[in-house]
Amino acid sequence: MILEEGLQSPTRIRQAAEIIARGGIVAFPTETVYGLGANAFNPLAVARIFDVKKRPYFDPLIVHIAHPADLDKIVLDIPPEAGKLMGRFWPGPLTLVLPKRQEVPDLVTAGLPTVAVRMPSHAVALELIELAGCPVAAPSANPFGYLSPTTAQHVREQLGNEVDLILDGGPCAVGVESTILSFSGKRPRLLRPGGVSLEEIESIIGKVETAPVKTQRPSAPGMLARHYAPRTPIVLDWRDKDLHSHEGKKIGLLAFQEPVNCLAFDHVEVLSKKGDFREAAANLFAAIRRLDAANLDMILAEAVPEVGLGRAIMDRLRRASHKEESDS
Ligand code: TXA
Ligand code: MG
């Protein structure tokens, strides 16, 4: 059979689903980033994900489902506001944190009484979960603390030898991870800005909490100060006049729109010539990876306006540019 570019053959999806059903781990495309999936009800398979990613066990995973009805196997209760958001944004880049059923292994939720769930919209992901016949626990398919993969090639480069199979569904359309909204407190709380904007969420359920809760451990390590980071230092707060002090160094520019002056830079990546947030988000991680591969001393990143998807983009840039090491 002839495959359209970027589409995965049904046979290979079936093969991937069998691997998951038998306790293996598979990298697969979603509309946000590539995930590394295992049967959520198989703690041994889930443990292998932590191992391969070198991810600390305190960092819980998102459980992916193919039908809203599958929620009943995972969560105890669906608050009405969560139901409204599912109706509007599922399938899609919105993860809801809800009270978990006892059957969900503690390893998946890092011992929390809640579980993060989402129904992705990528056709390959939906088919994979459906055929596997179980909810699929999956973090992003990258080593812990590094940038999330937005192509199958990114996964091959970093985890190629350690996973049982990689499904190629082409480049991810959204390009930043899902928005995480928690229903564990009195009011819904934004834990991570992502593919569905805060404005879109608030247009459905009204104001949500956005201030981080002060706890001993991060409620979402995607919220660790340093995360989503390349090896080359990224600098976010800089002025044109600072460039002189870096003379002799190889400097890259991560520009939001077409930059005014490229001459001072050894490598320039433009996220969206026309300044479109969707296009910029879709290009973000691949652009940073190209800059990271260009042997630069430093990457200067341009700030983007913090509205809509710009909030998720700035969140990732801040964490990528944070100087301290992550807890990884
Ligand atoms: O778009 C996405 O969400 C991608 C694709 C593969 O679905 N997945 C993803 O997973 O970004 P990961 O593991 O890289 O990030 C999941 C985040 C982590 O920061 C984790 O701490 C948080 O979700 N999380 C998971 N369960 C949670 C819970 N019960 N309470 C609070 N945060 C939770
Ligand atoms: Mg991740």
PDB file of N, CA, C and O in Angstrom, residues 2 6 39 56 78 98 107 117 125 149 152 169 199 201 261 267 269 274 320:
ATOM      1  N   ILE A   2       0.377   2.316  -0.594  1.00  0.00           N
ATOM      2  CA  ILE A   2       1.159   3.557  -0.642  1.00  0.00           C
ATOM      3  C   ILE A   2       0.776   4.431   0.545  1.00  0.00           C
ATOM      4  O   ILE A   2      -0.405   4.674   0.789  1.00  0.00           O
ATOM      5  N   GLY A   6       4.254  11.106   6.116  1.00  0.00           N
ATOM      6  CA  GLY A   6       3.980  11.460   7.509  1.00  0.00           C
ATOM      7  C   GLY A   6       2.914  10.590   8.141  1.00  0.00           C
ATOM      8  O   GLY A   6       2.682  10.643   9.322  1.00  0.00           O
ATOM      9  N   ASN A  39       1.146   0.866  28.886  1.00  0.00           N
ATOM     10  CA  ASN A  39      -0.148   0.566  29.510  1.00  0.00           C
ATOM     11  C   ASN A  39      -0.172   1.186  30.909  1.00  0.00           C
ATOM     12  O   ASN A  39       0.632   0.829  31.764  1.00  0.00           O
ATOM     13  N   PRO A  56      12.705  11.485  37.463  1.00  0.00           N
ATOM     14  CA  PRO A  56      12.520  11.168  38.881  1.00  0.00           C
ATOM     15  C   PRO A  56      11.109  10.665  39.142  1.00  0.00           C
ATOM     16  O   PRO A  56      10.154  11.123  38.508  1.00  0.00           O
ATOM     17  N   ILE A  78     -16.138  13.657  37.909  1.00  0.00           N
ATOM     18  CA  ILE A  78     -15.857  14.692  36.908  1.00  0.00           C
ATOM     19  C   ILE A  78     -16.634  15.950  37.284  1.00  0.00           C
ATOM     20  O   ILE A  78     -17.855  16.019  37.091  1.00  0.00           O
ATOM     21  N   LEU A  98      -7.623  15.275  37.934  1.00  0.00           N
ATOM     22  CA  LEU A  98      -8.871  14.916  38.617  1.00  0.00           C
ATOM     23  C   LEU A  98      -8.599  13.856  39.692  1.00  0.00           C
ATOM     24  O   LEU A  98      -7.568  13.175  39.648  1.00  0.00           O
ATOM     25  N   LEU A 107       2.634   4.640  40.862  1.00  0.00           N
ATOM     26  CA  LEU A 107       3.793   5.028  40.066  1.00  0.00           C
ATOM     27  C   LEU A 107       3.402   6.062  39.016  1.00  0.00           C
ATOM     28  O   LEU A 107       4.143   7.004  38.735  1.00  0.00           O
ATOM     29  N   VAL A 117      -5.228  13.549  33.025  1.00  0.00           N
ATOM     30  CA  VAL A 117      -5.783  12.807  31.885  1.00  0.00           C
ATOM     31  C   VAL A 117      -5.987  13.713  30.684  1.00  0.00           C
ATOM     32  O   VAL A 117      -6.427  14.859  30.840  1.00  0.00           O
ATOM     33  N   ALA A 125      -2.373   8.693  17.428  1.00  0.00           N
ATOM     34  CA  ALA A 125      -2.431   8.485  18.880  1.00  0.00           C
ATOM     35  C   ALA A 125      -3.758   7.832  19.261  1.00  0.00           C
ATOM     36  O   ALA A 125      -3.800   6.858  20.026  1.00  0.00           O
ATOM     37  N   PRO A 149      10.223  16.413  22.035  1.00  0.00           N
ATOM     38  CA  PRO A 149      10.376  16.145  20.609  1.00  0.00           C
ATOM     39  C   PRO A 149       9.120  16.506  19.825  1.00  0.00           C
ATOM     40  O   PRO A 149       8.008  16.188  20.262  1.00  0.00           O
ATOM     41  N   ALA A 152       9.472  12.583  14.769  1.00  0.00           N
ATOM     42  CA  ALA A 152       9.934  11.234  15.108  1.00  0.00           C
ATOM     43  C   ALA A 152      11.463  11.200  15.113  1.00  0.00           C
ATOM     44  O   ALA A 152      12.085  10.481  15.899  1.00  0.00           O
ATOM     45  N   GLY A 169       4.328  10.177  12.917  1.00  0.00           N
ATOM     46  CA  GLY A 169       3.093  10.807  12.458  1.00  0.00           C
ATOM     47  C   GLY A 169       3.367  12.197  11.899  1.00  0.00           C
ATOM     48  O   GLY A 169       2.477  13.039  11.883  1.00  0.00           O
ATOM     49  N   GLU A 199      -7.143  32.182  27.941  1.00  0.00           N
ATOM     50  CA  GLU A 199      -8.318  32.948  27.517  1.00  0.00           C
ATOM     51  C   GLU A 199      -9.435  32.009  27.043  1.00  0.00           C
ATOM     52  O   GLU A 199     -10.606  32.202  27.371  1.00  0.00           O
ATOM     53  N   ILE A 201      -9.896  28.893  27.910  1.00  0.00           N
ATOM     54  CA  ILE A 201     -10.442  28.154  29.058  1.00  0.00           C
ATOM     55  C   ILE A 201     -11.387  29.054  29.850  1.00  0.00           C
ATOM     56  O   ILE A 201     -12.508  28.667  30.207  1.00  0.00           O
ATOM     57  N   ASN A 261      17.915  43.018  12.303  1.00  0.00           N
ATOM     58  CA  ASN A 261      19.323  42.953  11.971  1.00  0.00           C
ATOM     59  C   ASN A 261      19.871  41.564  12.295  1.00  0.00           C
ATOM     60  O   ASN A 261      19.999  41.200  13.444  1.00  0.00           O
ATOM     61  N   HIS A 267      23.749  32.286  13.621  1.00  0.00           N
ATOM     62  CA  HIS A 267      22.643  31.413  13.207  1.00  0.00           C
ATOM     63  C   HIS A 267      21.349  32.089  13.674  1.00  0.00           C
ATOM     64  O   HIS A 267      21.254  32.485  14.828  1.00  0.00           O
ATOM     65  N   GLU A 269      17.073  31.761  13.797  1.00  0.00           N
ATOM     66  CA  GLU A 269      15.841  30.999  13.580  1.00  0.00           C
ATOM     67  C   GLU A 269      14.664  31.944  13.785  1.00  0.00           C
ATOM     68  O   GLU A 269      14.588  32.640  14.804  1.00  0.00           O
ATOM     69  N   LYS A 274       5.269  36.075  10.022  1.00  0.00           N
ATOM     70  CA  LYS A 274       4.138  36.994  10.140  1.00  0.00           C
ATOM     71  C   LYS A 274       3.713  37.197  11.596  1.00  0.00           C
ATOM     72  O   LYS A 274       2.690  37.822  11.865  1.00  0.00           O
ATOM     73  N   ALA A 320      13.727  27.276  29.775  1.00  0.00           N
ATOM     74  CA  ALA A 320      14.904  26.884  28.996  1.00  0.00           C
ATOM     75  C   ALA A 320      16.079  27.805  29.308  1.00  0.00           C
ATOM     76  O   ALA A 320      17.235  27.400  29.207  1.00  0.00           O
TER      77      ALA A 320
END
